[in-house]
Amino acid sequence: MADPFIALQHLLPRHALTRLVGRLAASERGWVKTPFIRSFARAYGISLEEAERASFADYESFNAFFTRALREEVRPLEGDDQTLVSPVDGSVSQLGTISEGTLFQAKGNRYRLDELLGCRDGTAAERIAPYEGGRFATLYLAPSDYHRIHVPRLGTLIRSTAIPGTLFSVNGRTEAGIANLFCQNERLALEFETDQGPLAMVLVGALIVGSIETVFGTPPSPYRELAQSTHRQTFTRGSEIGRFLLGSTVIVCTGPAEPPWRQELRAGSRVLVGQSLTQALKGPA
């Protein structure tokens, strides 16, 4: 029998519903934002203990509350500039090896890296070849998580691709029940050059995710057409690069020169911004 949760999503006007919630979340009217913020915080057990602004009344809108900044000292960076750290607070959904240009989704389903990155300009083979034999980690952000996105390693942003799509919810049920989920949903692919090789971060939109924002400027979402831009902008490790207005998923892809993921990381593992994702490299004896 088909999962009724997934069947319902096929029937919903997903973009229209997301835009409606997005307008409410952006409202600065007290009678809208105050109950919205307080009921959300109560439902998900959200504390402002780590936030820069420690009172619910200090936020001008639900969006401002949802994308709240944290105090700098609460997310220290582990390792040195070559250590790959988590770009988000969240949970590991999947991790593994990029094999034959594909990544594992769930229940034996795989999806193609070139589709995920929006390679539609005849350069797919060239763009994905450096990732073959590399690694990926799918990191899920729950509604209660911190929703700013940071750079995992010192690197230079060389390309961003805004990719239009649908807006299914992203969680364990939809990953198992909807084939090619991450390549169907709206997403923003960011590609970097680093001293350890290629690095990609794909910010995946989802149902009720009103917008994906970046510090360098991208087309407003929902994206109406595929839009690719080239860049030569260097980001330090841990610097903020974007945020979700309501949460979703970030997929991190690396090349084969990257050290293996930490042995204790597995599906369900909790990660925080700044925590090392990879094993430490041993120096010379």
PDB file of C-alpha atoms in Angstrom:
ATOM      1  CA  MET A   1       0.000   0.000   0.000  1.00  0.00           C
ATOM      2  CA  ALA A   2       1.270   3.463  -0.877  1.00  0.00           C
ATOM      3  CA  ASP A   3       2.374   5.645   2.029  1.00  0.00           C
ATOM      4  CA  PRO A   4      -0.570   8.049   2.683  1.00  0.00           C
ATOM      5  CA  PHE A   5       1.882  10.749   3.826  1.00  0.00           C
ATOM      6  CA  ILE A   6       3.569  10.685   0.416  1.00  0.00           C
ATOM      7  CA  ALA A   7       0.280  10.327  -1.472  1.00  0.00           C
ATOM      8  CA  LEU A   8      -1.049  13.456   0.255  1.00  0.00           C
ATOM      9  CA  GLN A   9       1.993  15.455  -0.844  1.00  0.00           C
ATOM     10  CA  HIS A  10       1.340  14.548  -4.473  1.00  0.00           C
ATOM     11  CA  LEU A  11      -2.116  16.106  -4.077  1.00  0.00           C
ATOM     12  CA  LEU A  12      -1.071  19.279  -2.265  1.00  0.00           C
ATOM     13  CA  PRO A  13      -0.382  22.573  -4.097  1.00  0.00           C
ATOM     14  CA  ARG A  14       3.163  22.479  -2.732  1.00  0.00           C
ATOM     15  CA  HIS A  15       4.505  25.749  -4.140  1.00  0.00           C
ATOM     16  CA  ALA A  16       1.358  27.703  -3.267  1.00  0.00           C
ATOM     17  CA  LEU A  17       1.313  26.335   0.280  1.00  0.00           C
ATOM     18  CA  THR A  18       4.985  27.149   0.729  1.00  0.00           C
ATOM     19  CA  ARG A  19       4.511  30.726  -0.529  1.00  0.00           C
ATOM     20  CA  LEU A  20       1.575  31.245   1.854  1.00  0.00           C
ATOM     21  CA  VAL A  21       3.543  30.077   4.864  1.00  0.00           C
ATOM     22  CA  GLY A  22       6.490  32.151   3.650  1.00  0.00           C
ATOM     23  CA  ARG A  23       4.401  35.332   3.707  1.00  0.00           C
ATOM     24  CA  LEU A  24       3.236  34.609   7.246  1.00  0.00           C
ATOM     25  CA  ALA A  25       6.791  33.855   8.362  1.00  0.00           C
ATOM     26  CA  ALA A  26       8.021  37.198   6.954  1.00  0.00           C
ATOM     27  CA  SER A  27       5.277  39.258   8.625  1.00  0.00           C
ATOM     28  CA  GLU A  28       6.425  41.798  11.216  1.00  0.00           C
ATOM     29  CA  ARG A  29       2.946  42.306  12.623  1.00  0.00           C
ATOM     30  CA  GLY A  30       2.871  41.432  16.294  1.00  0.00           C
ATOM     31  CA  TRP A  31      -0.406  39.533  16.149  1.00  0.00           C
ATOM     32  CA  VAL A  32       1.107  37.281  13.467  1.00  0.00           C
ATOM     33  CA  LYS A  33       4.724  36.834  14.553  1.00  0.00           C
ATOM     34  CA  THR A  34       4.316  36.569  18.339  1.00  0.00           C
ATOM     35  CA  PRO A  35       1.962  33.563  18.518  1.00  0.00           C
ATOM     36  CA  PHE A  36       3.772  31.974  15.551  1.00  0.00           C
ATOM     37  CA  ILE A  37       7.160  32.192  17.299  1.00  0.00           C
ATOM     38  CA  ARG A  38       5.931  31.137  20.740  1.00  0.00           C
ATOM     39  CA  SER A  39       3.839  28.200  19.551  1.00  0.00           C
ATOM     40  CA  PHE A  40       6.695  26.960  17.321  1.00  0.00           C
ATOM     41  CA  ALA A  41       9.233  27.254  20.145  1.00  0.00           C
ATOM     42  CA  ARG A  42       6.905  25.412  22.516  1.00  0.00           C
ATOM     43  CA  ALA A  43       6.132  22.641  20.008  1.00  0.00           C
ATOM     44  CA  TYR A  44       9.816  21.953  19.255  1.00  0.00           C
ATOM     45  CA  GLY A  45      11.319  22.742  22.654  1.00  0.00           C
ATOM     46  CA  ILE A  46      13.481  25.576  21.334  1.00  0.00           C
ATOM     47  CA  SER A  47      15.685  27.425  23.803  1.00  0.00           C
ATOM     48  CA  LEU A  48      17.444  30.732  23.112  1.00  0.00           C
ATOM     49  CA  GLU A  49      20.281  29.899  25.485  1.00  0.00           C
ATOM     50  CA  GLU A  50      22.863  29.828  22.657  1.00  0.00           C
ATOM     51  CA  ALA A  51      21.350  32.651  20.578  1.00  0.00           C
ATOM     52  CA  GLU A  52      22.734  36.174  20.230  1.00  0.00           C
ATOM     53  CA  ARG A  53      19.270  37.559  21.011  1.00  0.00           C
ATOM     54  CA  ALA A  54      17.966  35.779  24.092  1.00  0.00           C
ATOM     55  CA  SER A  55      14.346  36.976  24.126  1.00  0.00           C
ATOM     56  CA  PHE A  56      11.539  35.929  21.760  1.00  0.00           C
ATOM     57  CA  ALA A  57      10.395  39.555  21.752  1.00  0.00           C
ATOM     58  CA  ASP A  58      13.712  40.634  20.167  1.00  0.00           C
ATOM     59  CA  TYR A  59      12.856  39.056  16.794  1.00  0.00           C
ATOM     60  CA  GLU A  60      11.086  41.218  14.217  1.00  0.00           C
ATOM     61  CA  SER A  61       9.529  38.258  12.386  1.00  0.00           C
ATOM     62  CA  PHE A  62       9.274  34.496  12.526  1.00  0.00           C
ATOM     63  CA  ASN A  63      11.940  34.322   9.799  1.00  0.00           C
ATOM     64  CA  ALA A  64      14.321  36.360  11.950  1.00  0.00           C
ATOM     65  CA  PHE A  65      13.690  33.972  14.839  1.00  0.00           C
ATOM     66  CA  PHE A  66      14.040  30.862  12.706  1.00  0.00           C
ATOM     67  CA  THR A  67      17.362  32.002  11.179  1.00  0.00           C
ATOM     68  CA  ARG A  68      18.625  33.378  14.499  1.00  0.00           C
ATOM     69  CA  ALA A  69      22.364  33.849  14.909  1.00  0.00           C
ATOM     70  CA  LEU A  70      24.219  31.988  17.635  1.00  0.00           C
ATOM     71  CA  ARG A  71      26.886  33.394  19.910  1.00  0.00           C
ATOM     72  CA  GLU A  72      30.227  32.823  18.205  1.00  0.00           C
ATOM     73  CA  GLU A  73      31.778  30.879  21.067  1.00  0.00           C
ATOM     74  CA  VAL A  74      29.120  28.139  21.102  1.00  0.00           C
ATOM     75  CA  ARG A  75      30.266  26.602  17.783  1.00  0.00           C
ATOM     76  CA  PRO A  76      34.097  26.340  17.941  1.00  0.00           C
ATOM     77  CA  LEU A  77      35.909  24.947  14.887  1.00  0.00           C
ATOM     78  CA  GLU A  78      37.735  21.646  15.386  1.00  0.00           C
ATOM     79  CA  GLY A  79      41.109  20.905  13.792  1.00  0.00           C
ATOM     80  CA  ASP A  80      43.017  23.166  11.406  1.00  0.00           C
ATOM     81  CA  ASP A  81      42.161  24.849   8.088  1.00  0.00           C
ATOM     82  CA  GLN A  82      42.357  21.505   6.257  1.00  0.00           C
ATOM     83  CA  THR A  83      39.865  19.796   8.572  1.00  0.00           C
ATOM     84  CA  LEU A  84      36.449  19.346   6.978  1.00  0.00           C
ATOM     85  CA  VAL A  85      33.781  20.388   9.473  1.00  0.00           C
ATOM     86  CA  SER A  86      30.018  20.167   9.501  1.00  0.00           C
ATOM     87  CA  PRO A  87      28.374  23.114   7.711  1.00  0.00           C
ATOM     88  CA  VAL A  88      25.156  22.803   9.739  1.00  0.00           C
ATOM     89  CA  ASP A  89      23.564  21.627  12.935  1.00  0.00           C
ATOM     90  CA  GLY A  90      21.630  18.493  12.067  1.00  0.00           C
ATOM     91  CA  SER A  91      21.606  14.724  11.792  1.00  0.00           C
ATOM     92  CA  VAL A  92      23.328  12.409   9.341  1.00  0.00           C
ATOM     93  CA  SER A  93      20.713  10.929   7.048  1.00  0.00           C
ATOM     94  CA  GLN A  94      23.122   8.986   4.803  1.00  0.00           C
ATOM     95  CA  LEU A  95      26.833   8.912   4.099  1.00  0.00           C
ATOM     96  CA  GLY A  96      28.962   6.872   1.779  1.00  0.00           C
ATOM     97  CA  THR A  97      31.062   6.758  -1.382  1.00  0.00           C
ATOM     98  CA  ILE A  98      30.344   8.414  -4.724  1.00  0.00           C
ATOM     99  CA  SER A  99      30.417   5.485  -7.118  1.00  0.00           C
ATOM    100  CA  GLU A 100      29.919   5.587 -10.893  1.00  0.00           C
ATOM    101  CA  GLY A 101      28.680   9.145 -10.544  1.00  0.00           C
ATOM    102  CA  THR A 102      25.886   8.208  -8.127  1.00  0.00           C
ATOM    103  CA  LEU A 103      25.008   8.694  -4.450  1.00  0.00           C
ATOM    104  CA  PHE A 104      22.903   6.484  -2.163  1.00  0.00           C
ATOM    105  CA  GLN A 105      19.478   7.802  -1.134  1.00  0.00           C
ATOM    106  CA  ALA A 106      17.627   4.988   0.699  1.00  0.00           C
ATOM    107  CA  LYS A 107      16.484   1.380   0.317  1.00  0.00           C
ATOM    108  CA  GLY A 108      18.826   0.661  -2.577  1.00  0.00           C
ATOM    109  CA  ASN A 109      17.834   3.807  -4.485  1.00  0.00           C
ATOM    110  CA  ARG A 110      20.678   5.876  -5.904  1.00  0.00           C
ATOM    111  CA  TYR A 111      20.654   9.210  -7.713  1.00  0.00           C
ATOM    112  CA  ARG A 112      23.041  10.884 -10.131  1.00  0.00           C
ATOM    113  CA  LEU A 113      25.536  13.538  -9.090  1.00  0.00           C
ATOM    114  CA  ASP A 114      25.295  15.371 -12.428  1.00  0.00           C
ATOM    115  CA  GLU A 115      21.516  15.758 -11.948  1.00  0.00           C
ATOM    116  CA  LEU A 116      21.983  16.862  -8.348  1.00  0.00           C
ATOM    117  CA  LEU A 117      24.434  19.594  -9.431  1.00  0.00           C
ATOM    118  CA  GLY A 118      22.232  20.715 -12.323  1.00  0.00           C
ATOM    119  CA  CYS A 119      24.725  19.792 -15.057  1.00  0.00           C
ATOM    120  CA  ARG A 120      22.768  20.589 -18.204  1.00  0.00           C
ATOM    121  CA  ASP A 121      25.319  22.496 -20.237  1.00  0.00           C
ATOM    122  CA  GLY A 122      27.329  19.644 -21.781  1.00  0.00           C
ATOM    123  CA  THR A 123      30.014  19.729 -19.059  1.00  0.00           C
ATOM    124  CA  ALA A 124      28.552  17.003 -16.821  1.00  0.00           C
ATOM    125  CA  ALA A 125      31.378  14.485 -17.266  1.00  0.00           C
ATOM    126  CA  GLU A 126      34.045  17.129 -16.637  1.00  0.00           C
ATOM    127  CA  ARG A 127      32.299  18.485 -13.543  1.00  0.00           C
ATOM    128  CA  ILE A 128      31.605  15.198 -11.785  1.00  0.00           C
ATOM    129  CA  ALA A 129      34.791  13.282 -12.680  1.00  0.00           C
ATOM    130  CA  PRO A 130      36.839  14.812  -9.797  1.00  0.00           C
ATOM    131  CA  TYR A 131      34.285  13.459  -7.300  1.00  0.00           C
ATOM    132  CA  GLU A 132      34.452   9.815  -8.433  1.00  0.00           C
ATOM    133  CA  GLY A 133      35.561   7.664  -5.516  1.00  0.00           C
ATOM    134  CA  GLY A 134      34.979  10.585  -3.153  1.00  0.00           C
ATOM    135  CA  ARG A 135      32.464  10.771  -0.348  1.00  0.00           C
ATOM    136  CA  PHE A 136      29.098  12.288   0.415  1.00  0.00           C
ATOM    137  CA  ALA A 137      27.141  13.068   3.569  1.00  0.00           C
ATOM    138  CA  THR A 138      23.453  13.955   3.630  1.00  0.00           C
ATOM    139  CA  LEU A 139      22.715  16.198   6.611  1.00  0.00           C
ATOM    140  CA  TYR A 140      19.101  16.766   7.691  1.00  0.00           C
ATOM    141  CA  LEU A 141      18.061  19.903   9.561  1.00  0.00           C
ATOM    142  CA  ALA A 142      15.091  19.447  11.905  1.00  0.00           C
ATOM    143  CA  PRO A 143      12.734  22.380  12.574  1.00  0.00           C
ATOM    144  CA  SER A 144      14.366  22.949  15.963  1.00  0.00           C
ATOM    145  CA  ASP A 145      17.900  23.195  14.541  1.00  0.00           C
ATOM    146  CA  TYR A 146      20.035  26.265  13.919  1.00  0.00           C
ATOM    147  CA  HIS A 147      19.421  27.085  10.247  1.00  0.00           C
ATOM    148  CA  ARG A 148      22.425  29.044   9.059  1.00  0.00           C
ATOM    149  CA  ILE A 149      24.857  27.265   6.744  1.00  0.00           C
ATOM    150  CA  HIS A 150      28.633  27.576   7.010  1.00  0.00           C
ATOM    151  CA  VAL A 151      31.606  26.702   4.806  1.00  0.00           C
ATOM    152  CA  PRO A 152      33.168  23.334   5.768  1.00  0.00           C
ATOM    153  CA  ARG A 153      36.724  24.246   4.751  1.00  0.00           C
ATOM    154  CA  LEU A 154      38.813  27.132   3.456  1.00  0.00           C
ATOM    155  CA  GLY A 155      37.972  27.235  -0.238  1.00  0.00           C
ATOM    156  CA  THR A 156      37.063  29.299  -3.276  1.00  0.00           C
ATOM    157  CA  LEU A 157      33.498  29.286  -4.560  1.00  0.00           C
ATOM    158  CA  ILE A 158      33.714  28.775  -8.318  1.00  0.00           C
ATOM    159  CA  ARG A 159      30.121  28.035  -9.335  1.00  0.00           C
ATOM    160  CA  SER A 160      26.564  28.306  -8.035  1.00  0.00           C
ATOM    161  CA  THR A 161      23.589  26.731  -9.769  1.00  0.00           C
ATOM    162  CA  ALA A 162      19.993  27.519  -8.809  1.00  0.00           C
ATOM    163  CA  ILE A 163      17.865  24.581  -9.943  1.00  0.00           C
ATOM    164  CA  PRO A 164      14.053  24.785 -10.102  1.00  0.00           C
ATOM    165  CA  GLY A 165      11.984  21.833  -8.956  1.00  0.00           C
ATOM    166  CA  THR A 166       9.131  20.628  -6.834  1.00  0.00           C
ATOM    167  CA  LEU A 167       8.937  20.832  -3.033  1.00  0.00           C
ATOM    168  CA  PHE A 168       8.384  17.462  -1.399  1.00  0.00           C
ATOM    169  CA  SER A 169       9.139  17.277   2.311  1.00  0.00           C
ATOM    170  CA  VAL A 170      12.562  15.825   3.084  1.00  0.00           C
ATOM    171  CA  ASN A 171      12.734  13.176   5.809  1.00  0.00           C
ATOM    172  CA  GLY A 172      13.272   9.450   6.200  1.00  0.00           C
ATOM    173  CA  ARG A 173       9.842   8.548   4.832  1.00  0.00           C
ATOM    174  CA  THR A 174      10.118  10.584   1.655  1.00  0.00           C
ATOM    175  CA  GLU A 175      13.740   9.538   1.089  1.00  0.00           C
ATOM    176  CA  ALA A 176      12.603   5.906   1.201  1.00  0.00           C
ATOM    177  CA  GLY A 177       9.370   6.443  -0.729  1.00  0.00           C
ATOM    178  CA  ILE A 178      10.171   8.963  -3.489  1.00  0.00           C
ATOM    179  CA  ALA A 179      12.820   7.943  -6.004  1.00  0.00           C
ATOM    180  CA  ASN A 180      15.312  10.617  -7.028  1.00  0.00           C
ATOM    181  CA  LEU A 181      13.932  12.918  -4.317  1.00  0.00           C
ATOM    182  CA  PHE A 182      16.929  15.249  -4.077  1.00  0.00           C
ATOM    183  CA  CYS A 183      17.058  15.687  -7.843  1.00  0.00           C
ATOM    184  CA  GLN A 184      13.344  16.487  -7.977  1.00  0.00           C
ATOM    185  CA  ASN A 185      13.293  19.180  -5.301  1.00  0.00           C
ATOM    186  CA  GLU A 186      14.357  22.772  -5.809  1.00  0.00           C
ATOM    187  CA  ARG A 187      17.978  23.212  -4.774  1.00  0.00           C
ATOM    188  CA  LEU A 188      21.080  25.390  -4.883  1.00  0.00           C
ATOM    189  CA  ALA A 189      24.397  23.714  -5.753  1.00  0.00           C
ATOM    190  CA  LEU A 190      27.610  25.400  -4.583  1.00  0.00           C
ATOM    191  CA  GLU A 191      30.960  24.151  -5.944  1.00  0.00           C
ATOM    192  CA  PHE A 192      34.343  25.012  -4.413  1.00  0.00           C
ATOM    193  CA  GLU A 193      38.025  24.553  -5.130  1.00  0.00           C
ATOM    194  CA  THR A 194      40.065  23.631  -2.032  1.00  0.00           C
ATOM    195  CA  ASP A 195      43.576  22.405  -1.252  1.00  0.00           C
ATOM    196  CA  GLN A 196      42.084  18.944  -0.698  1.00  0.00           C
ATOM    197  CA  GLY A 197      40.302  18.883  -4.051  1.00  0.00           C
ATOM    198  CA  PRO A 198      36.720  19.597  -5.104  1.00  0.00           C
ATOM    199  CA  LEU A 199      33.980  20.285  -2.591  1.00  0.00           C
ATOM    200  CA  ALA A 200      30.275  20.691  -3.287  1.00  0.00           C
ATOM    201  CA  MET A 201      27.411  21.659  -1.015  1.00  0.00           C
ATOM    202  CA  VAL A 202      23.857  21.234  -2.264  1.00  0.00           C
ATOM    203  CA  LEU A 203      21.151  23.106  -0.348  1.00  0.00           C
ATOM    204  CA  VAL A 204      17.900  21.225  -0.907  1.00  0.00           C
ATOM    205  CA  GLY A 205      14.576  23.011  -0.571  1.00  0.00           C
ATOM    206  CA  ALA A 206      11.476  21.259   0.753  1.00  0.00           C
ATOM    207  CA  LEU A 207       7.779  21.654   1.461  1.00  0.00           C
ATOM    208  CA  ILE A 208       7.196  24.849   3.508  1.00  0.00           C
ATOM    209  CA  VAL A 209      10.828  25.957   2.978  1.00  0.00           C
ATOM    210  CA  GLY A 210      10.058  29.480   1.824  1.00  0.00           C
ATOM    211  CA  SER A 211      13.490  30.472   0.586  1.00  0.00           C
ATOM    212  CA  ILE A 212      17.187  29.683   0.362  1.00  0.00           C
ATOM    213  CA  GLU A 213      19.323  32.790   0.924  1.00  0.00           C
ATOM    214  CA  THR A 214      23.070  33.297   0.442  1.00  0.00           C
ATOM    215  CA  VAL A 215      25.531  35.992   1.462  1.00  0.00           C
ATOM    216  CA  PHE A 216      26.666  36.510  -2.144  1.00  0.00           C
ATOM    217  CA  GLY A 217      23.256  36.849  -3.796  1.00  0.00           C
ATOM    218  CA  THR A 218      21.340  34.276  -5.844  1.00  0.00           C
ATOM    219  CA  PRO A 219      18.022  34.381  -7.713  1.00  0.00           C
ATOM    220  CA  PRO A 220      15.024  34.551  -5.349  1.00  0.00           C
ATOM    221  CA  SER A 221      13.338  31.232  -4.793  1.00  0.00           C
ATOM    222  CA  PRO A 222      11.207  29.554  -5.910  1.00  0.00           C
ATOM    223  CA  TYR A 223      13.562  29.365  -8.897  1.00  0.00           C
ATOM    224  CA  ARG A 224      11.797  29.786 -12.240  1.00  0.00           C
ATOM    225  CA  GLU A 225      14.640  28.523 -14.419  1.00  0.00           C
ATOM    226  CA  LEU A 226      18.058  26.998 -14.085  1.00  0.00           C
ATOM    227  CA  ALA A 227      20.519  29.821 -13.383  1.00  0.00           C
ATOM    228  CA  GLN A 228      24.255  29.155 -13.249  1.00  0.00           C
ATOM    229  CA  SER A 229      26.816  31.732 -12.125  1.00  0.00           C
ATOM    230  CA  THR A 230      30.609  31.616 -11.938  1.00  0.00           C
ATOM    231  CA  HIS A 231      32.540  33.049  -8.996  1.00  0.00           C
ATOM    232  CA  ARG A 232      36.046  33.509  -7.636  1.00  0.00           C
ATOM    233  CA  GLN A 233      35.167  34.239  -4.024  1.00  0.00           C
ATOM    234  CA  THR A 234      37.211  32.746  -1.177  1.00  0.00           C
ATOM    235  CA  PHE A 235      35.503  31.784   2.066  1.00  0.00           C
ATOM    236  CA  THR A 236      37.248  31.004   5.322  1.00  0.00           C
ATOM    237  CA  ARG A 237      36.376  27.825   7.151  1.00  0.00           C
ATOM    238  CA  GLY A 238      33.281  28.270   9.281  1.00  0.00           C
ATOM    239  CA  SER A 239      32.140  31.498   7.627  1.00  0.00           C
ATOM    240  CA  GLU A 240      28.413  31.819   6.976  1.00  0.00           C
ATOM    241  CA  ILE A 241      27.381  31.327   3.356  1.00  0.00           C
ATOM    242  CA  GLY A 242      23.605  31.013   3.526  1.00  0.00           C
ATOM    243  CA  ARG A 243      20.486  30.063   5.413  1.00  0.00           C
ATOM    244  CA  PHE A 244      17.187  28.224   5.068  1.00  0.00           C
ATOM    245  CA  LEU A 245      13.943  30.039   5.792  1.00  0.00           C
ATOM    246  CA  LEU A 246      12.417  26.904   7.317  1.00  0.00           C
ATOM    247  CA  GLY A 247      14.597  23.861   7.193  1.00  0.00           C
ATOM    248  CA  SER A 248      15.713  21.108   4.917  1.00  0.00           C
ATOM    249  CA  THR A 249      18.866  19.233   3.925  1.00  0.00           C
ATOM    250  CA  VAL A 250      22.476  19.907   2.903  1.00  0.00           C
ATOM    251  CA  ILE A 251      24.421  17.321   0.875  1.00  0.00           C
ATOM    252  CA  VAL A 252      28.226  17.580   1.117  1.00  0.00           C
ATOM    253  CA  CYS A 253      30.330  15.940  -1.638  1.00  0.00           C
ATOM    254  CA  THR A 254      34.123  15.589  -1.639  1.00  0.00           C
ATOM    255  CA  GLY A 255      36.837  14.223  -3.890  1.00  0.00           C
ATOM    256  CA  PRO A 256      38.771  10.965  -3.283  1.00  0.00           C
ATOM    257  CA  ALA A 257      41.721  12.740  -1.615  1.00  0.00           C
ATOM    258  CA  GLU A 258      39.506  13.625   1.335  1.00  0.00           C
ATOM    259  CA  PRO A 259      40.192  11.572   4.488  1.00  0.00           C
ATOM    260  CA  PRO A 260      37.454   9.053   5.367  1.00  0.00           C
ATOM    261  CA  TRP A 261      34.470  10.115   7.446  1.00  0.00           C
ATOM    262  CA  ARG A 262      34.947   9.725  11.194  1.00  0.00           C
ATOM    263  CA  GLN A 263      34.333   6.082  12.110  1.00  0.00           C
ATOM    264  CA  GLU A 264      31.606   6.903  14.622  1.00  0.00           C
ATOM    265  CA  LEU A 265      29.493   8.786  12.065  1.00  0.00           C
ATOM    266  CA  ARG A 266      26.512   6.833  10.781  1.00  0.00           C
ATOM    267  CA  ALA A 267      22.867   7.385   9.877  1.00  0.00           C
ATOM    268  CA  GLY A 268      21.236   9.134  12.824  1.00  0.00           C
ATOM    269  CA  SER A 269      24.452  10.677  14.199  1.00  0.00           C
ATOM    270  CA  ARG A 270      24.061  14.209  15.509  1.00  0.00           C
ATOM    271  CA  VAL A 271      26.474  16.878  14.177  1.00  0.00           C
ATOM    272  CA  LEU A 272      26.996  20.545  14.978  1.00  0.00           C
ATOM    273  CA  VAL A 273      28.558  23.371  12.984  1.00  0.00           C
ATOM    274  CA  GLY A 274      32.336  23.232  13.387  1.00  0.00           C
ATOM    275  CA  GLN A 275      32.579  19.568  14.386  1.00  0.00           C
ATOM    276  CA  SER A 276      35.020  17.513  12.326  1.00  0.00           C
ATOM    277  CA  LEU A 277      33.409  15.180   9.772  1.00  0.00           C
ATOM    278  CA  THR A 278      36.614  13.395   8.745  1.00  0.00           C
ATOM    279  CA  GLN A 279      39.310  11.358  10.417  1.00  0.00           C
ATOM    280  CA  ALA A 280      42.485  13.183  11.375  1.00  0.00           C
ATOM    281  CA  LEU A 281      45.416  12.707   9.001  1.00  0.00           C
ATOM    282  CA  LYS A 282      48.452  11.167  10.656  1.00  0.00           C
ATOM    283  CA  GLY A 283      51.622  13.162  10.298  1.00  0.00           C
ATOM    284  CA  PRO A 284      55.057  11.657   9.508  1.00  0.00           C
ATOM    285  CA  ALA A 285      56.475   9.370  12.181  1.00  0.00           C
TER     286      ALA A 285
END
